[in-house]
Coordinates of N, CA and C in Angstrom, one line a residue:
M1 N 50.4 -29.3 75.4 CA 50.3 -30.5 74.7 C 50.7 -30.2 73.2
R2 N 51.4 -31.1 72.8 CA 51.9 -31.0 71.4 C 51.1 -31.9 70.5
L3 N 50.5 -31.3 69.4 CA 49.8 -32.1 68.5 C 50.7 -32.6 67.4
S4 N 50.6 -33.8 67.0 CA 51.5 -34.3 66.0 C 50.9 -34.0 64.6
K5 N 51.7 -33.5 63.7 CA 51.3 -33.2 62.4 C 51.5 -34.4 61.5
K6 N 50.6 -34.7 60.6 CA 50.9 -35.8 59.7 C 51.9 -35.4 58.7
R7 N 52.8 -36.2 58.5 CA 53.8 -35.9 57.6 C 53.4 -36.4 56.2
V8 N 53.5 -35.6 55.3 CA 53.1 -36.0 53.9 C 54.3 -36.4 53.2
Q9 N 54.3 -37.6 52.7 CA 55.4 -38.1 52.0 C 55.2 -37.8 50.5
H10 N 56.2 -37.1 49.9 CA 56.2 -36.7 48.5 C 56.9 -37.8 47.7
T11 N 56.2 -38.2 46.7 CA 56.8 -39.2 45.8 C 57.8 -38.5 44.9
K12 N 58.9 -39.0 44.7 CA 59.9 -38.4 43.9 C 59.6 -38.8 42.4
G13 N 59.4 -37.8 41.6 CA 59.1 -38.0 40.2 C 60.3 -37.4 39.3
M14 N 60.1 -37.6 38.1 CA 61.1 -37.2 37.1 C 60.9 -35.7 36.8
D15 N 61.9 -34.9 36.8 CA 61.8 -33.5 36.4 C 62.0 -33.4 34.9
I16 N 60.9 -33.0 34.2 CA 61.0 -32.9 32.7 C 61.4 -31.6 32.2
T17 N 61.8 -30.7 33.0 CA 62.2 -29.3 32.6 C 63.4 -29.4 31.6
P18 N 64.4 -30.1 31.9 CA 65.5 -30.1 30.9 C 65.1 -30.8 29.6
M19 N 64.2 -31.7 29.6 CA 63.8 -32.3 28.4 C 63.0 -31.3 27.5
I20 N 62.2 -30.5 28.2 CA 61.4 -29.5 27.5 C 62.3 -28.5 26.9
D21 N 63.4 -28.1 27.6 CA 64.4 -27.1 27.1 C 65.0 -27.7 25.8
I22 N 65.4 -28.9 25.8 CA 66.0 -29.5 24.7 C 65.1 -29.6 23.5
V23 N 63.8 -29.9 23.7 CA 62.9 -29.9 22.6 C 62.7 -28.6 22.0
F24 N 62.6 -27.5 22.8 CA 62.5 -26.2 22.3 C 63.8 -25.8 21.5
L25 N 65.0 -26.2 22.0 CA 66.2 -25.9 21.3 C 66.2 -26.6 19.9
L26 N 65.8 -27.8 19.9 CA 65.8 -28.5 18.6 C 64.8 -27.9 17.6
L27 N 63.6 -27.5 18.2 CA 62.6 -26.8 17.3 C 63.2 -25.5 16.7
I28 N 63.9 -24.7 17.5 CA 64.5 -23.5 17.0 C 65.6 -23.8 16.0
F29 N 66.3 -24.8 16.2 CA 67.4 -25.2 15.3 C 66.8 -25.6 13.9
F30 N 65.8 -26.4 13.9 CA 65.2 -26.9 12.6 C 64.5 -25.7 11.9
I31 N 63.9 -24.8 12.6 CA 63.2 -23.7 12.0 C 64.3 -22.8 11.3
T32 N 65.4 -22.6 12.0 CA 66.5 -21.8 11.5 C 67.1 -22.4 10.2
V33 N 67.4 -23.7 10.3 CA 68.0 -24.4 9.1 C 67.0 -24.4 7.9
T34 N 65.8 -24.5 8.2 CA 64.8 -24.5 7.1 C 64.8 -23.1 6.4
Q35 N 64.8 -22.1 7.2 CA 64.8 -20.7 6.6 C 66.1 -20.4 5.8
V36 N 67.2 -20.9 6.3 CA 68.5 -20.7 5.6 C 68.5 -21.4 4.3
S37 N 68.0 -22.6 4.2 CA 68.0 -23.4 3.0 C 67.0 -22.8 2.0
E38 N 65.9 -22.2 2.4 CA 64.9 -21.5 1.5 C 65.5 -20.2 1.0
T39 N 66.4 -19.6 1.7 CA 67.0 -18.3 1.3 C 67.7 -18.5 0.0
N40 N 68.4 -19.6 -0.2 CA 69.2 -19.9 -1.4 C 68.3 -20.0 -2.6
R41 N 67.1 -20.3 -2.5 CA 66.2 -20.6 -3.6 C 65.3 -19.4 -3.9
E42 N 65.7 -18.7 -4.9 CA 65.0 -17.5 -5.4 C 63.8 -18.0 -6.1
Q43 N 62.7 -17.2 -6.2 CA 61.5 -17.6 -6.9 C 61.7 -17.4 -8.4
V44 N 62.1 -18.4 -9.1 CA 62.3 -18.3 -10.5 C 61.5 -19.4 -11.1
S45 N 61.0 -19.2 -12.3 CA 60.3 -20.2 -13.1 C 61.2 -21.1 -13.8
L46 N 61.5 -22.3 -13.3 CA 62.4 -23.2 -14.0 C 61.8 -23.9 -15.2
P47 N 62.6 -24.2 -16.1 CA 62.1 -25.0 -17.3 C 61.7 -26.4 -16.8
E48 N 60.6 -27.0 -17.4 CA 60.2 -28.3 -17.0 C 60.9 -29.3 -17.8
L49 N 61.6 -30.2 -17.1 CA 62.3 -31.3 -17.7 C 62.6 -32.4 -16.6
K50 N 62.5 -33.6 -17.0 CA 62.7 -34.7 -16.1 C 64.2 -34.6 -15.7
G51 N 64.5 -34.4 -14.4 CA 65.9 -34.3 -14.0 C 66.5 -35.7 -14.0
S52 N 67.8 -35.8 -14.0 CA 68.5 -37.0 -14.0 C 68.8 -37.6 -12.6
E53 N 68.9 -36.7 -11.6 CA 69.2 -37.1 -10.3 C 68.6 -36.1 -9.3
D54 N 68.4 -36.5 -8.1 CA 67.9 -35.6 -7.0 C 69.0 -34.7 -6.6
Q55 N 68.7 -33.6 -6.0 CA 69.7 -32.7 -5.6 C 70.6 -33.3 -4.5
K56 N 71.8 -33.0 -4.7 CA 72.8 -33.5 -3.7 C 73.4 -32.2 -3.0
R57 N 74.2 -32.4 -2.1 CA 74.8 -31.3 -1.3 C 75.6 -30.4 -2.3
T58 N 75.4 -29.1 -2.3 CA 76.1 -28.2 -3.2 C 76.8 -27.2 -2.4
S59 N 77.8 -26.6 -3.0 CA 78.6 -25.6 -2.3 C 78.0 -24.2 -2.5
L60 N 77.4 -24.0 -3.7 CA 76.9 -22.7 -3.9 C 75.7 -22.8 -4.9
V61 N 74.6 -22.0 -4.5 CA 73.4 -22.0 -5.4 C 73.3 -20.6 -6.0
V62 N 73.3 -20.5 -7.3 CA 73.2 -19.2 -8.0 C 71.9 -19.1 -8.7
N63 N 71.1 -18.1 -8.5 CA 69.9 -17.9 -9.2 C 70.0 -16.8 -10.3
V64 N 69.4 -17.0 -11.5 CA 69.4 -16.0 -12.5 C 67.9 -15.7 -12.8
R65 N 67.6 -14.4 -12.5 CA 66.2 -14.0 -12.7 C 65.9 -13.8 -14.2
E66 N 64.6 -13.5 -14.5 CA 64.2 -13.3 -15.9 C 64.9 -12.1 -16.5
N67 N 65.2 -11.0 -15.8 CA 65.9 -9.9 -16.3 C 67.4 -10.0 -16.4
G68 N 67.9 -11.1 -16.0 CA 69.4 -11.4 -16.0 C 70.1 -11.1 -14.8
Q69 N 69.4 -10.7 -13.7 CA 70.1 -10.4 -12.4 C 70.5 -11.7 -11.8
I70 N 71.7 -11.7 -11.2 CA 72.2 -12.8 -10.5 C 71.9 -12.6 -9.0
V71 N 71.3 -13.6 -8.3 CA 71.0 -13.6 -6.9 C 71.6 -14.8 -6.2
V72 N 72.4 -14.5 -5.2 CA 73.0 -15.6 -4.4 C 72.6 -15.3 -2.9
A73 N 71.9 -16.2 -2.3 CA 71.5 -16.1 -0.9 C 70.7 -14.8 -0.6
G74 N 69.9 -14.4 -1.6 CA 69.1 -13.2 -1.4 C 69.8 -11.9 -1.8
N75 N 71.0 -11.9 -2.2 CA 71.8 -10.7 -2.5 C 72.0 -10.6 -4.0
E76 N 71.7 -9.5 -4.6 CA 72.0 -9.3 -6.0 C 73.5 -9.1 -6.2
M77 N 74.0 -9.8 -7.3 CA 75.4 -9.8 -7.5 C 75.7 -9.7 -9.0
E78 N 77.0 -9.4 -9.3 CA 77.5 -9.4 -10.7 C 78.3 -10.7 -10.8
V79 N 78.7 -11.0 -12.1 CA 79.5 -12.2 -12.3 C 80.8 -12.2 -11.6
A80 N 81.4 -11.0 -11.5 CA 82.7 -10.9 -10.7 C 82.5 -11.2 -9.3
D81 N 81.4 -10.8 -8.7 CA 81.1 -11.1 -7.3 C 80.9 -12.6 -7.0
V82 N 80.3 -13.3 -8.0 CA 80.1 -14.7 -7.9 C 81.5 -15.4 -8.0
A83 N 82.3 -14.9 -8.9 CA 83.7 -15.4 -9.0 C 84.4 -15.3 -7.7
F84 N 84.2 -14.2 -7.0 CA 84.9 -14.0 -5.7 C 84.4 -15.0 -4.7
L85 N 83.0 -15.3 -4.7 CA 82.5 -16.3 -3.8 C 83.0 -17.7 -4.1
V86 N 83.1 -18.0 -5.3 CA 83.7 -19.3 -5.8 C 85.1 -19.4 -5.3
G87 N 85.9 -18.3 -5.4 CA 87.3 -18.3 -5.0 C 87.4 -18.6 -3.5
K88 N 86.5 -18.0 -2.7 CA 86.4 -18.2 -1.3 C 86.1 -19.7 -1.0
E89 N 85.1 -20.2 -1.8 CA 84.8 -21.6 -1.6 C 85.9 -22.6 -2.0
L90 N 86.7 -22.2 -3.0 CA 87.9 -23.0 -3.4 C 88.9 -23.0 -2.2
E91 N 89.1 -21.8 -1.6 CA 90.0 -21.8 -0.5 C 89.6 -22.7 0.7
T92 N 88.3 -22.7 1.0 CA 87.9 -23.6 2.1 C 88.0 -25.0 1.7
N93 N 88.0 -25.4 0.5 CA 88.2 -26.8 0.0 C 89.6 -27.1 -0.4
G94 N 90.5 -26.3 0.1 CA 91.9 -26.6 -0.2 C 92.4 -26.3 -1.6
G95 N 91.6 -25.5 -2.3 CA 92.0 -25.2 -3.7 C 91.6 -26.3 -4.7
D96 N 90.9 -27.3 -4.3 CA 90.5 -28.4 -5.3 C 89.2 -28.0 -5.9
P97 N 89.2 -27.7 -7.2 CA 87.9 -27.4 -7.9 C 87.0 -28.6 -8.0
G98 N 87.5 -29.8 -7.9 CA 86.6 -30.9 -7.9 C 85.7 -31.1 -6.7
L99 N 86.0 -30.4 -5.7 CA 85.2 -30.5 -4.4 C 84.1 -29.4 -4.4
V100 N 84.1 -28.5 -5.4 CA 83.1 -27.4 -5.4 C 82.0 -27.7 -6.4
T101 N 80.8 -27.7 -6.0 CA 79.6 -27.9 -6.9 C 78.8 -26.7 -6.9
V102 N 78.5 -26.2 -8.0 CA 77.6 -25.0 -8.2 C 76.3 -25.4 -8.9
V103 N 75.2 -25.0 -8.3 CA 73.9 -25.2 -8.9 C 73.4 -23.9 -9.5
V104 N 73.1 -23.8 -10.8 CA 72.7 -22.6 -11.4 C 71.2 -22.8 -11.7
R105 N 70.4 -21.9 -11.1 CA 68.9 -22.0 -11.3 C 68.5 -20.8 -12.2
I106 N 68.1 -21.1 -13.4 CA 67.9 -20.0 -14.4 C 66.4 -20.0 -14.7
D107 N 65.8 -18.8 -14.6 CA 64.4 -18.6 -15.0 C 64.3 -18.9 -16.5
Q108 N 63.2 -19.7 -16.8 CA 63.1 -20.1 -18.2 C 62.8 -19.0 -19.2
R109 N 62.4 -17.8 -18.7 CA 62.2 -16.7 -19.6 C 63.4 -15.8 -19.8
A110 N 64.5 -16.1 -19.1 CA 65.8 -15.4 -19.2 C 66.5 -15.6 -20.5
T111 N 67.3 -14.6 -20.9 CA 68.1 -14.9 -22.1 C 69.4 -15.6 -21.6
C112 N 70.1 -16.2 -22.5 CA 71.3 -17.0 -22.2 C 72.5 -16.2 -22.0
Q113 N 72.5 -14.9 -22.1 CA 73.7 -14.1 -22.0 C 74.3 -14.2 -20.6
T114 N 73.6 -13.9 -19.6 CA 74.1 -14.0 -18.2 C 74.5 -15.4 -17.8
P115 N 73.7 -16.4 -18.0 CA 74.2 -17.8 -17.7 C 75.4 -18.2 -18.4
N116 N 75.6 -17.8 -19.7 CA 76.8 -18.1 -20.4 C 78.0 -17.4 -19.8
A117 N 77.9 -16.2 -19.5 CA 79.0 -15.4 -18.9 C 79.3 -16.1 -17.5
L118 N 78.3 -16.5 -16.8 CA 78.5 -17.1 -15.5 C 79.3 -18.4 -15.6
V119 N 78.8 -19.3 -16.5 CA 79.4 -20.6 -16.7 C 80.9 -20.4 -17.2
T120 N 81.1 -19.4 -18.1 CA 82.4 -19.2 -18.6 C 83.4 -18.8 -17.5
Q121 N 82.9 -17.9 -16.6 CA 83.7 -17.5 -15.5 C 84.0 -18.7 -14.5
L122 N 83.0 -19.5 -14.3 CA 83.2 -20.7 -13.4 C 84.2 -21.7 -14.1
A123 N 84.1 -21.8 -15.4 CA 85.1 -22.7 -16.1 C 86.5 -22.2 -16.0
S124 N 86.6 -20.9 -16.1 CA 88.0 -20.3 -16.0 C 88.6 -20.5 -14.7
Q125 N 87.8 -20.7 -13.6 CA 88.3 -20.9 -12.3 C 88.5 -22.4 -12.1
G126 N 88.2 -23.2 -13.1 CA 88.4 -24.7 -12.9 C 87.2 -25.5 -12.4
I127 N 86.1 -24.8 -12.2 CA 84.9 -25.5 -11.7 C 84.3 -26.3 -12.8
T128 N 84.2 -27.6 -12.6 CA 83.7 -28.5 -13.6 C 82.3 -29.1 -13.2
K129 N 82.0 -29.0 -11.9 CA 80.7 -29.5 -11.4 C 79.7 -28.4 -11.4
I130 N 79.1 -28.1 -12.5 CA 78.1 -27.1 -12.6 C 76.8 -27.8 -13.0
R131 N 75.8 -27.6 -12.2 CA 74.5 -28.3 -12.5 C 73.4 -27.2 -12.7
L132 N 72.6 -27.5 -13.7 CA 71.5 -26.6 -14.1 C 70.2 -27.2 -13.5
A133 N 69.5 -26.4 -12.7 CA 68.3 -26.9 -12.0 C 67.1 -26.8 -13.0
V134 N 66.3 -27.8 -12.9 CA 65.0 -27.8 -13.7 C 63.9 -28.2 -12.8
Q135 N 62.7 -28.0 -13.2 CA 61.5 -28.4 -12.5 C 60.9 -29.7 -13.1
V136 N 60.7 -30.7 -12.3 CA 60.1 -31.9 -12.8 C 58.6 -31.7 -13.2
P137 N 58.3 -32.1 -14.4 CA 56.8 -31.9 -14.8 C 55.9 -32.8 -14.0
Q138 N 54.7 -32.4 -13.8 CA 53.8 -33.1 -13.0 C 53.1 -34.2 -13.8

């Protein structure tokens, strides 16, 4: 004699595994982007002054420490190295210096020798969009 088994009917539901994968990928993407943008900002004490505008998209962020060292993306450089980076940025923008914006972040305790040499070098390359970063007073 054959006993009949009850058939269990499974309700079809939505598989959320692909959605979880996408959420994790987005999370990793935003963490990576945040870390890269923080790398460009060296810990320097900026002078306090009410800025004229919020930061816009920039091509290059150059940090000048208190002792006059130039730091770009966590790497210490000389003025000639920064000139080389600006030259590469000019090439990617079709050689138009109007499309390259450089933000110079100078420690308020630094002397003006290094920033002057840096700005002179940028001007000799035709870069006219040079912005000096300040800290907004509280």
